[in-house]
XYZ file of C-alpha atoms in Angstrom:
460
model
C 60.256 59.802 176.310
C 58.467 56.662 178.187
C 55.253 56.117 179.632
C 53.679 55.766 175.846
C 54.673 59.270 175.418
C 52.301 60.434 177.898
C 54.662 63.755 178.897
C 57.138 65.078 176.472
C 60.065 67.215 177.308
C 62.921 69.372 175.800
C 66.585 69.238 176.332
C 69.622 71.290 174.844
C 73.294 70.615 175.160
C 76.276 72.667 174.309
C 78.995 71.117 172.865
C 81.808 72.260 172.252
C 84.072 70.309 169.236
C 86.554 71.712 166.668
C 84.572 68.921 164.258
C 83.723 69.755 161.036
C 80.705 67.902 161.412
C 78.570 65.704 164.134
C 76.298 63.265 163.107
C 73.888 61.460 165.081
C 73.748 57.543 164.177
C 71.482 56.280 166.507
C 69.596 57.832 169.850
C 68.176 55.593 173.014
C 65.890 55.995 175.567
C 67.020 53.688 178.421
C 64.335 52.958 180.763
C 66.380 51.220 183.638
C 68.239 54.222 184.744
C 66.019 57.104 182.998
C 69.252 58.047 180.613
C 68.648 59.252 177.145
C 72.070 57.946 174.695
C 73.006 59.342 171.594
C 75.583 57.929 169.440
C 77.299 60.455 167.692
C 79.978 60.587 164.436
C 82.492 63.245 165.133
C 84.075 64.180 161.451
C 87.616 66.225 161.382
C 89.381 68.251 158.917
C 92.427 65.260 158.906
C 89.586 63.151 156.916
C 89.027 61.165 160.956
C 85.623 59.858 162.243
C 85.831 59.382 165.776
C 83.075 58.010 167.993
C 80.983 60.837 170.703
C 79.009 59.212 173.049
C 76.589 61.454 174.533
C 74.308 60.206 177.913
C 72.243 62.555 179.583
C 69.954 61.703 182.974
C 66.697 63.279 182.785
C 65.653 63.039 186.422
C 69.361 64.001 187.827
C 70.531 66.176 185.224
C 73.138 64.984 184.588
C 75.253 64.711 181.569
C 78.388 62.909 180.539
C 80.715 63.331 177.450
C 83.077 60.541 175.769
C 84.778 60.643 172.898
C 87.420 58.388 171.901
C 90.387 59.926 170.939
C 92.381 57.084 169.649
C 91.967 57.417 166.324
C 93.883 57.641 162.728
C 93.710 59.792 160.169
C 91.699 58.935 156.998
C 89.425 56.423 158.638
C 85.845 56.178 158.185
C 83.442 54.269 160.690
C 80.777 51.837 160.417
C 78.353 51.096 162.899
C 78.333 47.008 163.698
C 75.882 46.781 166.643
C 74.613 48.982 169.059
C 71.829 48.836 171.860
C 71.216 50.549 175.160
C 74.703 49.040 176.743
C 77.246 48.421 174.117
C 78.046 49.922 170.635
C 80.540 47.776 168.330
C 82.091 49.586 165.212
C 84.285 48.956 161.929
C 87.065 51.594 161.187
C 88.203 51.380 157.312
C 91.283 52.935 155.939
C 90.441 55.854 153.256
C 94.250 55.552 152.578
C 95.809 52.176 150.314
C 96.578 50.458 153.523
C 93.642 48.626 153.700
C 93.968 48.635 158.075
C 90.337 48.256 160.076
C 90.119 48.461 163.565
C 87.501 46.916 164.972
C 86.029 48.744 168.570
C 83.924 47.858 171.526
C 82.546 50.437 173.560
C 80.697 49.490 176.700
C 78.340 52.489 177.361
C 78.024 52.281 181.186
C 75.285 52.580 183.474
C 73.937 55.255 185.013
C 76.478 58.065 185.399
C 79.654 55.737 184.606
C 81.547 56.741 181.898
C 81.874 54.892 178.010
C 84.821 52.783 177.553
C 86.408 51.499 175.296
C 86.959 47.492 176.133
C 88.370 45.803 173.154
C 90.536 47.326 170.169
C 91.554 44.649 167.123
C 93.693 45.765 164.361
C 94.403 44.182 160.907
C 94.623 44.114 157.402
C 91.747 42.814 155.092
C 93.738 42.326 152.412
C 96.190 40.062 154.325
C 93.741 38.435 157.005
C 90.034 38.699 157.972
C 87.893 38.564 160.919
C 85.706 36.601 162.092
C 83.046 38.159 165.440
C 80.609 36.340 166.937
C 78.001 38.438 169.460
C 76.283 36.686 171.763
C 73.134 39.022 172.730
C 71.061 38.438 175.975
C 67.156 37.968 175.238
C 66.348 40.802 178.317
C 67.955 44.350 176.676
C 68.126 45.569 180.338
C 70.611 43.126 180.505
C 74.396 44.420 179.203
C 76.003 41.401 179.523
C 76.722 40.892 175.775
C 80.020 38.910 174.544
C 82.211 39.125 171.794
C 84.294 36.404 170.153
C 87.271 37.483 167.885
C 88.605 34.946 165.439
C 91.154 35.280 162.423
C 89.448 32.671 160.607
C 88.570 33.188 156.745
C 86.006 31.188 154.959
C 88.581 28.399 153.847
C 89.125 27.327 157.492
C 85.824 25.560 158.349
C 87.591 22.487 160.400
C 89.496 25.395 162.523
C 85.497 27.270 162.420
C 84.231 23.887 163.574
C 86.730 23.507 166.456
C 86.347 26.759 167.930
C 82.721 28.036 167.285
C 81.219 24.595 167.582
C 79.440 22.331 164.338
C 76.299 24.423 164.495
C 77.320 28.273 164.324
C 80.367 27.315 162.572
C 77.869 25.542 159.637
C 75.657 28.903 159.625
C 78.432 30.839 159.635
C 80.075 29.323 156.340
C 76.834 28.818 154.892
C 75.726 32.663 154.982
C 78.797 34.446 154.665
C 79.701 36.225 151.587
C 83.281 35.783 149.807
C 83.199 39.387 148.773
C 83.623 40.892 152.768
C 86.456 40.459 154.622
C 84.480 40.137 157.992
C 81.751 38.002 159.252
C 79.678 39.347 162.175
C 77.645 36.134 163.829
C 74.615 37.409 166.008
C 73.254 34.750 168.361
C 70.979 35.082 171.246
C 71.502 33.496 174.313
C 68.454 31.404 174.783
C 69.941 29.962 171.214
C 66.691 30.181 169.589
C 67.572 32.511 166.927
C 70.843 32.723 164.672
C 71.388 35.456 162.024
C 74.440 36.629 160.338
C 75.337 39.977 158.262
C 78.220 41.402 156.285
C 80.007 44.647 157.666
C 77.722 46.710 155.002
C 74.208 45.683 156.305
C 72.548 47.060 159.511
C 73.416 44.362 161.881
C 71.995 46.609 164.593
C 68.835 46.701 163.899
C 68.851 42.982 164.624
C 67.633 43.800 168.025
C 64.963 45.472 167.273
C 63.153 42.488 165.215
C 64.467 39.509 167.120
C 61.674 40.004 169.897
C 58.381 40.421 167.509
C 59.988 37.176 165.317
C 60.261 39.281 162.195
C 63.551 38.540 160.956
C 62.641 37.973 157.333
C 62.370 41.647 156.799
C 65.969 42.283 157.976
C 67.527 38.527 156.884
C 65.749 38.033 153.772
C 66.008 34.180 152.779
C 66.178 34.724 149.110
C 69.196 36.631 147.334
C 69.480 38.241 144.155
C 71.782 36.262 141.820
C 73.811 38.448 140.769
C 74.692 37.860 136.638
C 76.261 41.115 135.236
C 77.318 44.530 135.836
C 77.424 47.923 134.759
C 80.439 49.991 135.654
C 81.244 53.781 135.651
C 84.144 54.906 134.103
C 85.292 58.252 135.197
C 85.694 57.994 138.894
C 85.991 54.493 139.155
C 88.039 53.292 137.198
C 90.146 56.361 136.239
C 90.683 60.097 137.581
C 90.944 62.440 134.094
C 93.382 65.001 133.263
C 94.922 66.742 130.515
C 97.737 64.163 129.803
C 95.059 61.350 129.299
C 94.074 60.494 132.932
C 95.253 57.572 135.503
C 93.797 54.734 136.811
C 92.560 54.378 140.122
C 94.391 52.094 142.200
C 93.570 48.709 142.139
C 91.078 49.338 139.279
C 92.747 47.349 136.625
C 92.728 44.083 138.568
C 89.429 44.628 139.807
C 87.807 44.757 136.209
C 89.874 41.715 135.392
C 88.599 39.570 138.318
C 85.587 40.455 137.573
C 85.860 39.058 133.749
C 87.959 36.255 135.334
C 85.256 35.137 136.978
C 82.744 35.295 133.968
C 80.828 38.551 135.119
C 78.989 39.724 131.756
C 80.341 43.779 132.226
C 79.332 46.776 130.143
C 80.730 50.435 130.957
C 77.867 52.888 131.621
C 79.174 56.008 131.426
C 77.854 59.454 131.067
C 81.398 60.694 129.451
C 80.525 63.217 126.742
C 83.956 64.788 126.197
C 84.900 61.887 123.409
C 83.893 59.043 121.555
C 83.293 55.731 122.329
C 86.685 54.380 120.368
C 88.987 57.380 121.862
C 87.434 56.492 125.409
C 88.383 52.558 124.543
C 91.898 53.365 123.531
C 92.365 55.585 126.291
C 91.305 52.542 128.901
C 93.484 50.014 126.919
C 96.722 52.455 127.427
C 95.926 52.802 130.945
C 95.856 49.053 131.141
C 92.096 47.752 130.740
C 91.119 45.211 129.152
C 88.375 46.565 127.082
C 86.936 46.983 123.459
C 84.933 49.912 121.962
C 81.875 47.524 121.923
C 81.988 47.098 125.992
C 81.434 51.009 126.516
C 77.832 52.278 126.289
C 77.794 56.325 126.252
C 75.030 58.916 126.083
C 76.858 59.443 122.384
C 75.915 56.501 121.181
C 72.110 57.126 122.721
C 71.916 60.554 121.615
C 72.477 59.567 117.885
C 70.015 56.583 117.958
C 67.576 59.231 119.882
C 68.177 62.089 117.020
C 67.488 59.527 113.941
C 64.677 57.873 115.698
C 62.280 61.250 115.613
C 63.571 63.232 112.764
C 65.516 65.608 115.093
C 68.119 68.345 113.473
C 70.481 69.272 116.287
C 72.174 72.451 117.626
C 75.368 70.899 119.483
C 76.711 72.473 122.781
C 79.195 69.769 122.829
C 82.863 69.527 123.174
C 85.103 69.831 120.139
C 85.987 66.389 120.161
C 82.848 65.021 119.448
C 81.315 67.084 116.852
C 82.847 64.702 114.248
C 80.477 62.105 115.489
C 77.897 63.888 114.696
C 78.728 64.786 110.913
C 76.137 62.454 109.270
C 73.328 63.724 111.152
C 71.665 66.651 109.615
C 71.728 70.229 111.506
C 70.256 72.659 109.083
C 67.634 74.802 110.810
C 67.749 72.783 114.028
C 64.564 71.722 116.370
C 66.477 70.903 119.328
C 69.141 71.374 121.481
C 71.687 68.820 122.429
C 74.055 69.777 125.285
C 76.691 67.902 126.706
C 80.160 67.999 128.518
C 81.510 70.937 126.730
C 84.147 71.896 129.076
C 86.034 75.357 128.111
C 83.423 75.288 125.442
C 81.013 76.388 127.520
C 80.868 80.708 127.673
C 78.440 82.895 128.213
C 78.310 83.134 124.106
C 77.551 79.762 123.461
C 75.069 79.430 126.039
C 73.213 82.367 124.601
C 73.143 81.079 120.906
C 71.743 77.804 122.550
C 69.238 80.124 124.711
C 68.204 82.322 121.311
C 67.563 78.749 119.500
C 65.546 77.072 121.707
C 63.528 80.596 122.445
C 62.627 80.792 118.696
C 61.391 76.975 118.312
C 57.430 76.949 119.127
C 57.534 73.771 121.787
C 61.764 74.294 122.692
C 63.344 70.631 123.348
C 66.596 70.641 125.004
C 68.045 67.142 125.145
C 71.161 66.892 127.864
C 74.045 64.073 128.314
C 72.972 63.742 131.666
C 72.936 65.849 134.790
C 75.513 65.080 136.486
C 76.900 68.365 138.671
C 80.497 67.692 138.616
C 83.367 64.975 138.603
C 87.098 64.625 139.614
C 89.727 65.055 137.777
C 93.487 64.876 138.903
C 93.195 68.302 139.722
C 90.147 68.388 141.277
C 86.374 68.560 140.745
C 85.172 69.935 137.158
C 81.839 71.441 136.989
C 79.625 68.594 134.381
C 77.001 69.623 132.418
C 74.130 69.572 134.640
C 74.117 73.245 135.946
C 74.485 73.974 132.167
C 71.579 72.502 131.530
C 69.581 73.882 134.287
C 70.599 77.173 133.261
C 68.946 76.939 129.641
C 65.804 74.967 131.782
C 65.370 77.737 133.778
C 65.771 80.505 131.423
C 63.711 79.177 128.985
C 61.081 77.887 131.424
C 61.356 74.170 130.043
C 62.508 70.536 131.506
C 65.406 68.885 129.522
C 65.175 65.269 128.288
C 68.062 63.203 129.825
C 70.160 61.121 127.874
C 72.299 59.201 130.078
C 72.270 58.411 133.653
C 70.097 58.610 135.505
C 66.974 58.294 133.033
C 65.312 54.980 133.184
C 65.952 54.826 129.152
C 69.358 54.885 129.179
C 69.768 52.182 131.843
C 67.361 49.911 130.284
C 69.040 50.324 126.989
C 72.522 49.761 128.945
C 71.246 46.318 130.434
C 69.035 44.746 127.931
C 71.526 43.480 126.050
C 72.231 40.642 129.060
C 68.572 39.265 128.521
C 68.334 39.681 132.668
C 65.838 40.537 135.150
C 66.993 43.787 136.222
C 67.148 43.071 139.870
C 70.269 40.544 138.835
C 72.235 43.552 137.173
C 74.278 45.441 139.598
C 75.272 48.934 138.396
C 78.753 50.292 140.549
C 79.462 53.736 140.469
C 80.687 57.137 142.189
C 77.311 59.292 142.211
C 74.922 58.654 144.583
C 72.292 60.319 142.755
C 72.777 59.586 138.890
C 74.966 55.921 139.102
C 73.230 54.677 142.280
C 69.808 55.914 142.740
C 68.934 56.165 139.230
C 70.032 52.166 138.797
C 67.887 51.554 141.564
C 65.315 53.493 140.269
C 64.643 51.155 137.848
C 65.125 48.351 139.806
C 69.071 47.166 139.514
C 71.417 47.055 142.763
C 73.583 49.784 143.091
C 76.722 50.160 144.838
C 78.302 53.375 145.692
C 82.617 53.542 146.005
C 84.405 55.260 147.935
C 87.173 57.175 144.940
C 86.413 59.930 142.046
C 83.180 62.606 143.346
C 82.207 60.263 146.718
C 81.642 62.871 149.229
C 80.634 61.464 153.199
C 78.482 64.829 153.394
C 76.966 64.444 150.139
C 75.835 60.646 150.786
C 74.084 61.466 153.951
C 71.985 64.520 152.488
C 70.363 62.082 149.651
């Protein structure tokens, strides 16, 4: 715990919480008053994080307990900034009132209890916030300040007036449009500036500002960002049997975003029905969109089967097998499986089995691998623990065609003529819209609507 880890030691707490689940964000070892800190996320069944500071002093023994109980329901938190004294945090509305709160919590020394100092509430959609943290050079020291303004970007004379010429300048310089808040982090012997958006890990600032390495945590250069991929299902609509509904606020997202001359294709891994049904079915929910904008593991599958010669057996759904009526499926040297939906039975799963069994080197080719989305109902099983069944019974690794394989995002992007690290790819899964973009070296960005689980995101 100190002394270069010359002794170690081990401690166990009880704690008792009717949470469904505590997670620890960040963990201290303060030297000045021998006081180990952990900084805990406290999530409820009412879809509330609340903060649970926990400080225990190893020579006394001595442990204390906070956790703030002001709270709403259906908030999430970010953390801001924290260090051995203080701990600053963002809480976002799950709901469609956009509120954020934004909290200070002093830890205390020694055995003095956390408290909450400052509490701001407001609405990003009608106002933002501007925060400036002035951090002392000595982190023994917990005299930190914070400077609340409701300043947006377009007020630089009013920035200039109260922040002074020189932070004001950084601060309008460096800020992005797309965030609602601006967090300014200046040390007090003014010989460093640096300034993040909500999403980054402003935190960590701390921890680099002392060895001079800031370029690792405020990179100078930025991506320029020149197109995107979107999901569909999830994103920008929930599905059901009557034809689905759009998520709110999805419409006028994907029309600022052509508005402001984004190049954007749809990447989706929808295999329940073709690429002109899926078009009409956006335009009557309100999207602006042609069949040509949509790129589909359909599409992919059909280049893919022509390509090599391939002679399918389809474990699709019914409303796609009419796509498929010019490519040949006598005696068939492959599988294809997809999105089936009730389709899927233990009798169709075993023809597909008996096939593949029979060929000499089996080839099962699957539209995706995804393990489930939303509906209006609730989650759907997808086709990836289809597939894995077949995989596993027939002792054999399917061929992805769709997200995430590296194919199917090239093939999704190349039409831009961009460097993929200027392609950002937005969707709900973690695993197949976000890592597998990243994978292959696109941003990703992960939203909060359709399959986003909390729990999910923080096992991957």
């Amino acid at each position: 715990l100190q002394d270069n880890l010359k002794y170690h030691q081990q401690f166990e707490w009880s704690i008792k919480s009717d949470a469904n689940l505590l997670v620890v964000r960040e963990s201290y070892f303060r030297n000045s008053d021998h006081t180990l800190i952990f900084l805990v996320e406290a999530m409820y069944e009412d879809w509330s994080d609340r903060i649970l500071v926990l400080k225990a002093n190893i020579h006394e023994n001595k442990t204390t307990f906070y956790l703030d109980n002001q709270y709403i329901a259906h908030h999430h938190i970010q953390f801001i900034y924290a260090d051995h004294h203080n701990l600053l945090t963002l809480q976002i509305a799950d709901d469609k009132s956009d509120e954020r709160i934004l909290k200070w919590y002093k830890l205390g020394k020694g055995n003095t209890e956390t408290d909450l100092v400052q509490t701001h509430h407001y609405n990003s959609l009608h106002d933002g916030i501007a925060c400036k943290i002035n951090i002392p050079v000595d982190d023994t020291k917990d005299d930190i300040s914070v400077t609340l303004s409701r300043l947006m970007l377009k007020d630089k004379d009013q920035f200039i007036e109260e922040w002074g010429d020189r932070d004001a300048n950084l601060f309008l310089k460096t800020a992005r449009s797309y965030s609602c808040e601006r967090f300014l982090l200046v040390l007090t012997d003014q010989a460093t500036l640096a300034i993040k958006g909500n999403q980054e890990k402003i935190h960590e600032f701390t921890e680099y500002h002392r060895s001079k390495n800031l370029d690792k945590l405020f990179p100078k250069d930025h991506h320029h960002l020149q197109a995107i991929l979107l999901d569909i299902s999830g994103v920008l609509f929930n599905s059901d049997a009557s034809g689905g509904r759009a998520i709110d606020g999805s419409v006028t997202a994907l029309a600022r975003l052509k508005e402001a001359n984004y190049p954007v294709r749809l990447c989706t891994n929808e295999s329940q029905c073709s690429t002109s049904k899926l078009a009409k079915k956006l335009q009557r929910l309100g999207f602006a969109v042609e069949e040509k904008d949509i790129y589909s593991p359909i599409k992919a599958v059909k280049h893919y089967l022509l390509q090599y010669s391939l002679r399918p057996h389809l474990l699709l759904h019914q409303d796609v097998l009419d796509e498929f009526v010019d490519i040949d499926q006598s005696n068939p040297n492959c599988v294809v499986i997809g999105d089936a939906a009730e389709s899927f039975s233990y009798t169709a799963l075993n023809v597909a089995f008996k096939i593949l069994m029979n060929m000499e080197k089996p080839k099962l080719i699957s539209l995706g691998k995804g393990r489930y989305y939303k509906e209006t109902d609730g989650l759907k099983l997808d086709v990836g623990p289809f597939s894995k069944v077949l995989e596993y019974a027939c002792s054999i690794e399917a061929e992805i065609v769709g997200k995430p394989s590296k194919a199917f995002f090239t093939a999704a992007y190349e039409c831009f003529n961009i460097d993929p690290e200027n392609c950002l790819m937005i969707g709900d899964d973690v695993v197949s819209d976000v890592g597998g973009a990243q994978a292959c070296g696109l941003l990703g960005v992960l939203v909060r609507t359709g399959k986003y689980r909390y729990i999910i995101l923080n096992t991957s």
